[in-house]
Short mmCIF file of C-alpha atoms and ligand atoms in Angstrom, two decimals:
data_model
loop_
_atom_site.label_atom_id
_atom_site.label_comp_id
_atom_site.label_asym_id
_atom_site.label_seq_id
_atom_site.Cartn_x
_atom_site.Cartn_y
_atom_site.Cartn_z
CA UNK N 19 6.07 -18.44 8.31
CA UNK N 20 9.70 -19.58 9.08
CA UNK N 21 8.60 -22.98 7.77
CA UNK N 22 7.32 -21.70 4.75
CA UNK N 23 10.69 -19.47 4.38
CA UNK N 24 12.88 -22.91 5.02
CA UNK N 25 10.82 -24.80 2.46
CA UNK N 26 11.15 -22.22 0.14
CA UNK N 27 14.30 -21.78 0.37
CA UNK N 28 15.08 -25.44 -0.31
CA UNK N 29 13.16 -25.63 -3.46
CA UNK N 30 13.66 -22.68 -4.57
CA UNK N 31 12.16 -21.32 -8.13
CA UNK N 32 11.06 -24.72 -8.68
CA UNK N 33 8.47 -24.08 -5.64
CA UNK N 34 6.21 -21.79 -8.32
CA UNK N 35 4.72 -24.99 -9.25
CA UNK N 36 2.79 -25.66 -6.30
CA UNK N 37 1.08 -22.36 -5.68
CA UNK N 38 -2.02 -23.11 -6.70
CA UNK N 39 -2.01 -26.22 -4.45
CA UNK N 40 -0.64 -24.09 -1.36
CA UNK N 41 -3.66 -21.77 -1.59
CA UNK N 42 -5.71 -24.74 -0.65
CA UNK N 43 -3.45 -25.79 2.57
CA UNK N 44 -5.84 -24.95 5.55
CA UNK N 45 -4.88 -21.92 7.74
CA UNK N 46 -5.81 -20.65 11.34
CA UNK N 47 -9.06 -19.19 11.83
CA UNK N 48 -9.41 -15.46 12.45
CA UNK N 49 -10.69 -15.59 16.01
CA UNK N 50 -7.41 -17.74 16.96
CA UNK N 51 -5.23 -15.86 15.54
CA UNK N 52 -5.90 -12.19 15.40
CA UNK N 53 -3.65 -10.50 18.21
CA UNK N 54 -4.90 -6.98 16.61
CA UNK N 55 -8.42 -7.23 15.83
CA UNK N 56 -9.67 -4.83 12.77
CA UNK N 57 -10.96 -1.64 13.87
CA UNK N 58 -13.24 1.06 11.86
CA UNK N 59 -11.95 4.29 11.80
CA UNK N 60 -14.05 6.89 12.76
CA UNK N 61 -14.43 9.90 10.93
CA UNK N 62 -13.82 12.88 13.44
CA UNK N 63 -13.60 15.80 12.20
CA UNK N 64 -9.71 17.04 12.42
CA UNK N 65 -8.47 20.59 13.94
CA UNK N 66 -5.91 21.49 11.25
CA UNK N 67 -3.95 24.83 12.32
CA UNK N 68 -4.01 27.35 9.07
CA UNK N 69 -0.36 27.31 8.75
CA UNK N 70 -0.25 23.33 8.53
CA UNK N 71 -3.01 23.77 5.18
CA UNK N 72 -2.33 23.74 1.34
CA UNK N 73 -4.28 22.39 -0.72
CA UNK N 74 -7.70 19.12 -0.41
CA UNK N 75 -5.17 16.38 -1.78
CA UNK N 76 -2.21 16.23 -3.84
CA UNK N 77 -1.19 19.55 -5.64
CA UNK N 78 -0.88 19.28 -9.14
CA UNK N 79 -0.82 20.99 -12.86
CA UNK N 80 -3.94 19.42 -15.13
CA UNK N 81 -2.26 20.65 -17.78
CA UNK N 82 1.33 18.96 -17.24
CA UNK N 83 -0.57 15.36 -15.64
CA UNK N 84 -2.46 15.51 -19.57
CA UNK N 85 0.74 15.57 -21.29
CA UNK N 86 2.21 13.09 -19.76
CA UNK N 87 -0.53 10.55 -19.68
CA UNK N 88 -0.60 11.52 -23.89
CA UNK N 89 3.41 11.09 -23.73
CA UNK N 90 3.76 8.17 -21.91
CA UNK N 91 0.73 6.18 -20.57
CA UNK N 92 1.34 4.40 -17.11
CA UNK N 93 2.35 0.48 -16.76
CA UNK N 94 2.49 -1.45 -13.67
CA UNK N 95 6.07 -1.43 -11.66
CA UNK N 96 6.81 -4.98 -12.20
CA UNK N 97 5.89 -4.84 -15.68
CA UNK N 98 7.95 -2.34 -16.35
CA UNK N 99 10.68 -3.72 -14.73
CA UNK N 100 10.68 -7.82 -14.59
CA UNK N 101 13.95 -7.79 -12.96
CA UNK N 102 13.07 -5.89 -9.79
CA UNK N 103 10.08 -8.80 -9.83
CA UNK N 104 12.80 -11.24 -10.31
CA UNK N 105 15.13 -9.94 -7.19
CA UNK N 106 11.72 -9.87 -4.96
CA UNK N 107 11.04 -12.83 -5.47
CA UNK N 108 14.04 -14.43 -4.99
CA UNK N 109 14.37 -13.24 -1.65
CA UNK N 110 11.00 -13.00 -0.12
CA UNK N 111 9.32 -16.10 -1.91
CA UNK N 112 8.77 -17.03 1.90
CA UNK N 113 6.91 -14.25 3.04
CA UNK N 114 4.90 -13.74 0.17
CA UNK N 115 3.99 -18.12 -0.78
CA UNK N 116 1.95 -18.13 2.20
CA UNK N 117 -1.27 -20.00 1.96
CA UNK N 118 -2.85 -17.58 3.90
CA UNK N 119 -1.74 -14.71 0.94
CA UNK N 120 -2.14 -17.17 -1.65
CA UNK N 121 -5.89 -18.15 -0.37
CA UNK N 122 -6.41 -14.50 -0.82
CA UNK N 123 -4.85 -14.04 -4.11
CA UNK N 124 -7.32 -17.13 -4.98
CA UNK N 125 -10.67 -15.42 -3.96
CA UNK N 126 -9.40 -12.41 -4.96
CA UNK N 127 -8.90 -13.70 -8.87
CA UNK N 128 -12.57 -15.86 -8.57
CA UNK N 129 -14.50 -12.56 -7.77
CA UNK N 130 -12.85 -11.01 -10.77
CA UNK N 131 -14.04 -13.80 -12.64
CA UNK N 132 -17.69 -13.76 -11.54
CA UNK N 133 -18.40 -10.53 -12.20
CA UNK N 134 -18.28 -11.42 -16.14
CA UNK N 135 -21.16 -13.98 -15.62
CA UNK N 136 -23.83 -12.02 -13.25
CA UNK N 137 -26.65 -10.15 -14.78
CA UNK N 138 -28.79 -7.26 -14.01
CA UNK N 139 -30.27 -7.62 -10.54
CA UNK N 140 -31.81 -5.64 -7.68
CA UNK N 141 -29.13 -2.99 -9.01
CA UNK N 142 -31.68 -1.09 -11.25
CA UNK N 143 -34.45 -0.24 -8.30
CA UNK N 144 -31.27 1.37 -5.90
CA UNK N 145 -30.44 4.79 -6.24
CA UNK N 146 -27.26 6.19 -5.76
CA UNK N 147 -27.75 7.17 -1.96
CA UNK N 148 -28.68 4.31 -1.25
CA UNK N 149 -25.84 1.63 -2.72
CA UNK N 150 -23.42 3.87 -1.33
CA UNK N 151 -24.85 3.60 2.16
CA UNK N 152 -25.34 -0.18 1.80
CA UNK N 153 -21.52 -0.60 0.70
CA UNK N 154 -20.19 1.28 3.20
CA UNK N 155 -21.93 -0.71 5.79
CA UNK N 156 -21.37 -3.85 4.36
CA UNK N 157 -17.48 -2.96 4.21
CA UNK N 158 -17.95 -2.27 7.73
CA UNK N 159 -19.35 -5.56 8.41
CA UNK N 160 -16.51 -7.03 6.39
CA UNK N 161 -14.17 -5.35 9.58
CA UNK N 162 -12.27 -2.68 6.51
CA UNK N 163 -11.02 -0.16 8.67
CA UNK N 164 -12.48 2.67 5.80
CA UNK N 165 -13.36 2.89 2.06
CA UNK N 166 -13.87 5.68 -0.55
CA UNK N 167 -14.64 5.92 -3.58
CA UNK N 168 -13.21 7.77 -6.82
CA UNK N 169 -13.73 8.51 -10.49
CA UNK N 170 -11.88 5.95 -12.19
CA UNK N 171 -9.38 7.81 -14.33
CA UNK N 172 -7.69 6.48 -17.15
CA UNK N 173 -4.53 8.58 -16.52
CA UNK N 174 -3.66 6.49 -13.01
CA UNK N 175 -4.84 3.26 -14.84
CA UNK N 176 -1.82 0.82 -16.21
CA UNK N 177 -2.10 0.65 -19.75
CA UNK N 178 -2.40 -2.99 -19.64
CA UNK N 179 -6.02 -2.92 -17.82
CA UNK N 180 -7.57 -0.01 -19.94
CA UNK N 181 -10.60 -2.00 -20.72
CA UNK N 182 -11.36 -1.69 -16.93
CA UNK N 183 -15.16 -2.07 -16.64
CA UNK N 184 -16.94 1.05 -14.50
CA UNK N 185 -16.49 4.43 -13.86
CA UNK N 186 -15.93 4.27 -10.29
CA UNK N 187 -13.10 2.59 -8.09
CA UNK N 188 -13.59 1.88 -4.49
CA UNK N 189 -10.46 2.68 -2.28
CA UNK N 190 -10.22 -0.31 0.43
CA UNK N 191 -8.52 0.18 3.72
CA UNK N 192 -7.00 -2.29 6.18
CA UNK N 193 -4.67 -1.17 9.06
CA UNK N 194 -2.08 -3.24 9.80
CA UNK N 195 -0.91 -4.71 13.45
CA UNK N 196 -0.03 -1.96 15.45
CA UNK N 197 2.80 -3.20 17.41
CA UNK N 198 4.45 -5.36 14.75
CA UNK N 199 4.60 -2.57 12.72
CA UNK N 200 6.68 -0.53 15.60
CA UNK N 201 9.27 -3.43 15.30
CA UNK N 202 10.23 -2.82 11.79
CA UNK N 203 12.61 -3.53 10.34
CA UNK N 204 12.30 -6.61 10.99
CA UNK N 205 10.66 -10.33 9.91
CA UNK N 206 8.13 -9.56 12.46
CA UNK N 207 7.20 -6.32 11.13
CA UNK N 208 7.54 -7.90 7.16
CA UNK N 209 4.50 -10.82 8.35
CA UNK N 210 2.05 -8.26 9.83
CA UNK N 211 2.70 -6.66 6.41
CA UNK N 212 1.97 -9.59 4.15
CA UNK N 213 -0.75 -10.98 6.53
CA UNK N 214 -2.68 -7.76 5.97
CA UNK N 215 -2.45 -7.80 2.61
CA UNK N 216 -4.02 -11.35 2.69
CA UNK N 217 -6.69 -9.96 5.07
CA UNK N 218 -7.74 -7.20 2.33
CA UNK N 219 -7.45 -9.39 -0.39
CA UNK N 220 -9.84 -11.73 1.42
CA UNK N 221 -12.40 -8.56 2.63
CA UNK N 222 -11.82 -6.69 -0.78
CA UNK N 223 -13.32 -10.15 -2.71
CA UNK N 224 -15.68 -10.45 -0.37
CA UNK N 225 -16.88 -7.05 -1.21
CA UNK N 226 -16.64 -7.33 -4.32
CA UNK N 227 -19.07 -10.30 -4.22
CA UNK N 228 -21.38 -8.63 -2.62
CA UNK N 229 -21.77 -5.71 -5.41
CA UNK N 230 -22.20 -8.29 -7.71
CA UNK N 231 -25.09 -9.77 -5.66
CA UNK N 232 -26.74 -7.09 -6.35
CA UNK N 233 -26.36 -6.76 -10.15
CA UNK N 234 -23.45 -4.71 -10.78
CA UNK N 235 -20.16 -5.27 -12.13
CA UNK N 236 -17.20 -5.62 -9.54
CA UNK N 237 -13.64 -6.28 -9.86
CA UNK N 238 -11.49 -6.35 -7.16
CA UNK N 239 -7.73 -5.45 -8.41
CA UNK N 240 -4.87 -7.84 -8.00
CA UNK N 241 -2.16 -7.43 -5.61
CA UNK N 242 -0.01 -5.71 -7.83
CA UNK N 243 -3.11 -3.68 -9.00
CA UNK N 244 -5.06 -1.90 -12.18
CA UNK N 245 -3.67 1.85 -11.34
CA UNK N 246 -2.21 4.04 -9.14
CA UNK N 247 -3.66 2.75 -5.42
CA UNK N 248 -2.13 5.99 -3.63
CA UNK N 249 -3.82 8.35 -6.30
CA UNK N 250 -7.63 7.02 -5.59
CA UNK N 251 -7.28 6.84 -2.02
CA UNK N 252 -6.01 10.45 -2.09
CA UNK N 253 -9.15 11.43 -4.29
CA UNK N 254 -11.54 9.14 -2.44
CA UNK N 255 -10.40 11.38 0.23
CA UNK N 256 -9.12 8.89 2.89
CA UNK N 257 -5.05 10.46 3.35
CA UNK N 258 -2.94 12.46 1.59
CA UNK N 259 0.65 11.84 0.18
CA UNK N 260 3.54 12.23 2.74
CA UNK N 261 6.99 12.78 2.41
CA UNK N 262 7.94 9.00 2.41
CA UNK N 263 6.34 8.36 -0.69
CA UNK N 264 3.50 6.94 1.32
CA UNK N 265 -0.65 7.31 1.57
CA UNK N 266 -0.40 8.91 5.20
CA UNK N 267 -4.07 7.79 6.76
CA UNK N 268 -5.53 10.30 9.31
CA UNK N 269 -6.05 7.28 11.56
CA UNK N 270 -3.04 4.81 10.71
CA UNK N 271 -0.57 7.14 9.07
CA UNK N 272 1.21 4.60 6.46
CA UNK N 273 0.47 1.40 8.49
CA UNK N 274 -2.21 0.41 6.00
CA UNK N 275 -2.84 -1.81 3.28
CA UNK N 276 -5.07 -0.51 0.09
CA UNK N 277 -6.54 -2.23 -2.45
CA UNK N 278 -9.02 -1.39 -5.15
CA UNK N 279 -12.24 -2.84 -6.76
CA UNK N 280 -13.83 -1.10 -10.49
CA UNK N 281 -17.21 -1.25 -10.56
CA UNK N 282 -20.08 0.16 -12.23
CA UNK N 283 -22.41 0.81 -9.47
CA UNK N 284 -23.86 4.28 -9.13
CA UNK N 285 -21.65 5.09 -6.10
CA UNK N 286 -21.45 8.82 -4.94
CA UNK N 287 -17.93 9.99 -5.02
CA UNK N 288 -15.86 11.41 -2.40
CA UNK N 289 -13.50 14.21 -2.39
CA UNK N 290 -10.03 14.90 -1.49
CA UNK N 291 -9.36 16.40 1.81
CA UNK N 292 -6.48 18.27 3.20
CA UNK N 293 -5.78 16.86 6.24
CA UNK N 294 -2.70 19.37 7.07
CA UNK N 295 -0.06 16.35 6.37
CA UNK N 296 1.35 17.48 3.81
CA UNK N 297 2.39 21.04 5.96
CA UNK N 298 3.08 19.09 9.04
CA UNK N 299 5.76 16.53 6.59
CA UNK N 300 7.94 20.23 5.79
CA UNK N 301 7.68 20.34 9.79
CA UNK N 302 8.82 17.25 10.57
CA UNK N 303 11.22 15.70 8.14
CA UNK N 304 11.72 12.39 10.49
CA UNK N 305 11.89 10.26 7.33
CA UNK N 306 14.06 11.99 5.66
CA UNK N 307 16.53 11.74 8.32
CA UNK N 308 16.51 8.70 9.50
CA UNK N 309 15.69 6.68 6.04
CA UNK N 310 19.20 4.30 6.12
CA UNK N 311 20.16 5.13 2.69
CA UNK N 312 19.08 8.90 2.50
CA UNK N 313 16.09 7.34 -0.51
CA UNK N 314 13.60 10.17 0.72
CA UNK N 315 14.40 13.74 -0.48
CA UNK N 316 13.70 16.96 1.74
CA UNK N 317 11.35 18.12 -0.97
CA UNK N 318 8.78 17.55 -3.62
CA UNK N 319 8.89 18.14 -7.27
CA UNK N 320 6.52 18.13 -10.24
CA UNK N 321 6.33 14.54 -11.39
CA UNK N 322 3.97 13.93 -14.71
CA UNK N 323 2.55 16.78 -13.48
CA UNK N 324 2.08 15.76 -9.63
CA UNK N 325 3.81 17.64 -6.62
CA UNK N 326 5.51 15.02 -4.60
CA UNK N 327 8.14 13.19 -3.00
CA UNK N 328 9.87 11.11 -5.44
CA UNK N 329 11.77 8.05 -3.61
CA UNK N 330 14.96 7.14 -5.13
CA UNK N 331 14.21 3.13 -5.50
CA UNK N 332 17.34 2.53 -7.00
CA UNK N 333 18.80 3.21 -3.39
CA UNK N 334 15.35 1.94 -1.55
CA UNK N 335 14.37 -1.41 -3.28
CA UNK N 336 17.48 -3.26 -2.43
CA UNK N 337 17.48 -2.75 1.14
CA UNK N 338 13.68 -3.07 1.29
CA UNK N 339 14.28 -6.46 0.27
CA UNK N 340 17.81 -7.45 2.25
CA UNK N 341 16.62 -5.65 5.60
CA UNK N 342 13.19 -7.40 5.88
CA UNK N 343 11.27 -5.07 4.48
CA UNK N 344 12.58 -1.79 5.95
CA UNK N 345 10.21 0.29 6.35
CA UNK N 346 12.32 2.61 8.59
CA UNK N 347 10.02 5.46 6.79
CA UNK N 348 6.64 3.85 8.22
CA UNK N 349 7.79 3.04 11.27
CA UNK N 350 9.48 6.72 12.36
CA UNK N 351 6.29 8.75 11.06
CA UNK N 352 4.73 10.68 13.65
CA UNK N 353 1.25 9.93 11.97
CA UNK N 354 1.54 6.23 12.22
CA UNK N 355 2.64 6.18 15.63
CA UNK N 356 0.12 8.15 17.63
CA UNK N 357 -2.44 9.37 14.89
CA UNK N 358 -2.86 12.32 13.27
CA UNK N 359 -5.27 14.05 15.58
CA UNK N 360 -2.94 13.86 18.68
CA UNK N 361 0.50 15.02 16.53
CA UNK N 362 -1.81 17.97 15.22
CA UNK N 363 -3.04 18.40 18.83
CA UNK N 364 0.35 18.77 20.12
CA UNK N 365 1.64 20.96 17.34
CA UNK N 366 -1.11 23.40 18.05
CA UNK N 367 -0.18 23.57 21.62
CA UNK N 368 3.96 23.55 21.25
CA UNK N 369 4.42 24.26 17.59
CA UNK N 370 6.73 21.10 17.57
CA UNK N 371 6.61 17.37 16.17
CA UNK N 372 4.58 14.84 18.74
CA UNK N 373 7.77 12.12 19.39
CA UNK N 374 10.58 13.81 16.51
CA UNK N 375 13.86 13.26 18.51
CA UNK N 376 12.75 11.09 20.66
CA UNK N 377 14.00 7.03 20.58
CA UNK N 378 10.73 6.17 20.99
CA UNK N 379 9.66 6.93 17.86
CA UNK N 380 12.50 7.71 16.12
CA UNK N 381 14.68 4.66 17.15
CA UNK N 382 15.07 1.29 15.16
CA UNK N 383 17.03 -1.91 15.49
CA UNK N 384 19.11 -2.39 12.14
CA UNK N 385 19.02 -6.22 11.05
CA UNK N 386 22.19 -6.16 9.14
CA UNK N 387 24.10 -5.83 11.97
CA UNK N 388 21.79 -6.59 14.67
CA UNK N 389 22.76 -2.78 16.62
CA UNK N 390 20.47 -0.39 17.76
CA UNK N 391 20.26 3.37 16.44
CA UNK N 392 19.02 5.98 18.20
CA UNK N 393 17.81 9.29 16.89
CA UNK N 394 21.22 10.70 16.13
CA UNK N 395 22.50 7.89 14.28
CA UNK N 396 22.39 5.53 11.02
CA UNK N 397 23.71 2.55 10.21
CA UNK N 398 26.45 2.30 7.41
CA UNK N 399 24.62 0.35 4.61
CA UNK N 400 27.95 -1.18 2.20
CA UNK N 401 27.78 -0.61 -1.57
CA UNK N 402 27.62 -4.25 -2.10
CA UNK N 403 24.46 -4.15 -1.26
CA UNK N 404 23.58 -2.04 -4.15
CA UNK N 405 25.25 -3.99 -6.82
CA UNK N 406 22.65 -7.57 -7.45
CA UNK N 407 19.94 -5.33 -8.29
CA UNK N 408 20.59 -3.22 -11.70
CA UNK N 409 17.33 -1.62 -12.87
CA UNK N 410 16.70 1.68 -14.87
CA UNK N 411 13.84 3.45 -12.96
CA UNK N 412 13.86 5.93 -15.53
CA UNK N 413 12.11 3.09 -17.95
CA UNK N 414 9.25 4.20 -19.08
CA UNK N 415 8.47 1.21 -21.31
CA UNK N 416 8.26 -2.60 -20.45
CA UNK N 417 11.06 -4.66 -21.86
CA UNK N 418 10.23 -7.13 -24.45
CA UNK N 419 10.56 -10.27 -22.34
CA UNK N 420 8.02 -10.48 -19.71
CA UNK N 421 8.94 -11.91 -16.02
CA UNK N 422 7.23 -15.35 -16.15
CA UNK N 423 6.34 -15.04 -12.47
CA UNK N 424 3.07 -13.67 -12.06
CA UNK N 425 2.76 -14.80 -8.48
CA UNK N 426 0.50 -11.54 -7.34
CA UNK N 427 -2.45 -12.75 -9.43
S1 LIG J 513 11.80 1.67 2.93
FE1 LIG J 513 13.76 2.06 4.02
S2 LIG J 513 15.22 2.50 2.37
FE2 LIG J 513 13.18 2.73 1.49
S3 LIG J 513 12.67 4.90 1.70
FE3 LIG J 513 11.81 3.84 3.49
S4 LIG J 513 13.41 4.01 5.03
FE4 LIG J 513 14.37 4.46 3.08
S1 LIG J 514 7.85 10.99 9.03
FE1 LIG J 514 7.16 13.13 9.02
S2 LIG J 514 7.84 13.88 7.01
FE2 LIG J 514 7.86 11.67 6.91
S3 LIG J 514 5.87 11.07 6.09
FE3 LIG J 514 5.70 11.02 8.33
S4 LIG J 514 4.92 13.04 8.88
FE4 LIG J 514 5.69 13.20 6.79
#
């Protein structure tokens, strides 16, 4: 990685060019370099304490989500804003130009591709019991760590991939490296990030191939995606929305990587659960306090017709990108630390937040000037920091000059 970052750095935009010819560059085999091998999750049944309930899901207002799908149909983020894709790139080219993510972002784009050419096949003698079943274990044989699957629904699809084929979308779950992640922020903590997203690209094609296989349509969704990848996992029933803006996994709280195939295979749907997360986020509030630039606010409002936590990226995407990667709000949450089924265990015996206050969890080394903050204090981020990247994130429709750099597939 740091000799992709130096070579990078040297050539610069000019290094677009070779992408196609990276993704060819031979990388390490799995079994020499895993340090955290994939695991399954399980699906134990949770204890949630009554008070810690609300509602299976995301709370929200049919109504209000209608109208604003009518008003203003959904786009993809770096559609919608080219210069945020510009700023990304210009700083984290290295992490991202991997061949390893590039390989992925290959397979991921041929398995799109097939799917056009296949034909009817075994798929017409399976019923729907029965391609679930086989899906699910062949995602498990794939080493996901869970999938689900959803109604596809045009309302959380980006008006650019309406002609999606299928009804259904299947939710794909990696967790990331556990102890990388509890090093963020930091370039350590940014690769196990990137390297899982390579890892589901790779497992997501794969499964995608293997729906095909049998006759149906499957297309796994790029990087940057078809639709909303936090809204299907929430209906597929696999987390629920926490307070940092984030799909908060039962298992892996935020520490996850998601990415989604459409397909038209009779697949029985899931549901959404309420896990008790988002009661336990007005509990705890960790994020909020310790997020560096105060981006998370202590409360959620109707958005297009969705309650939730809306992230102020104006103050967020900068520092995401200076302070590799940030994610201060990932790496403080209760829920990705020790689980959800030992934070709700200890709430139902104290009442109180498993780690909140503690340096443990809520503790994090700063990269911007290399000092360590405990639980009771932040860093000062500058206002230069602020001023490179000038984006409206009220935009609601794409500018008419595209970005050029489609380096996501
Ligand atoms: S990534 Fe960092 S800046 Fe952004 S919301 Fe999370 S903690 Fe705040
Ligand atoms: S840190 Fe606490 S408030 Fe924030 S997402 Fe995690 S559980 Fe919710």
């Amino acid at each position: 990685m740091v000799i992709w970052n130096a070579v990078f750095k040297t050539l610069g935009p000019r290094s677009i060019r070779y992408l196609k010819w990276l993704s060819y560059v031979p990388v390490l085999p799995d079994i020499l370099r895993r340090r955290f091998p994939p695991r399954q999750w399980s699906s134990k049944e949770l204890k949630v304490p009554g008070n810690l309930l609300t509602t299976p899901g995301i709370q929200r207002n049919a109504e209000t989500e209608e109208q604003a799908f009518q008003r203003q149909p959904l786009h993809d983020f770096f559609t919608l804003h080219p210069e945020v894709a510009e700023f990304v790139t210009k700083y984290e080219l290295g992490y991202m130009m991997t061949p390893r993510l590039l390989r992925s972002v290959r397979r991921v784009q041929g398995a799109a591709d097939r799917t056009r050419e296949k034909s009817r096949g075994e798929s017409s003698t399976l019923s729907s019991a029965e391609v679930t079943q086989r899906t699910r274990a062949e995602a498990a044989r794939l080493g996901l760590s869970a999938i689900g699957f959803a109604p596809r629904d045009p309302k959380y699809t980006f008006s650019e991939h309406t002609g999606t084929q299928g009804e259904t979308i299947i939710v794909c779950i990696l967790e990331q490296d556990y102890d990388d992640t509890q090093k963020a922020p930091s370039v350590t903590a940014e690769q196990a990030a990137y390297r899982c997203c390579a890892d589901t690209g790779e497992r997501t094609a794969k499964l995608s191939s293997f729906l095909q296989n049998l006759g149906y349509a499957a297309i796994p969704h790029s990087i940057v995606g078809q639709g909303i990848a936090i809204h299907y996992a929430v209906q597929a029933g696999l987390g629920q929305l926490g307070l940092n803006g984030q799909l908060l996994t039962p298992a892996a709280g935020s520490r996850v990587r998601i990415m989604l195939i459409s397909t038209d295979a009779l697949l029985v749907h899931d549901r959404p659960v309420d896990f008790g997360i988002s009661g336990l986020c007005d509990q705890c509030q960790v994020c909020v306090r310790r997020c560096p630039v105060g981006a998370i606010p202590q409360s959620r409002q109707l958005h297009r017709g969705v309650l939730k936590s809306k992230i102020n990226t104006k103050r967020c995407l900068p520092i995401v990108v200076k302070a590799d990667g940030c994610a201060v709000c990932t790496k403080v949450c209760p829920v990705q630390r020790f689980g959800l089924t030992q934070v709700l265990e200890r709430y139902t015996q104290t009442g109180r937040i498993l780690g909140k206050g503690s340096d443990e969890l809520e503790g994090y080394d700063w990269p911007l000037d290399r000092r360590h903050y405990g639980p009771e204090s932040t860093p000062r981020v500058g206002g230069e920091l602020f001023t490179e990247l000038d984006f409206d994130p009220t935009r609601t429709e794409p500018p008419k000059k595209g970005n050029g750099l489609n380096i996501m597939g």
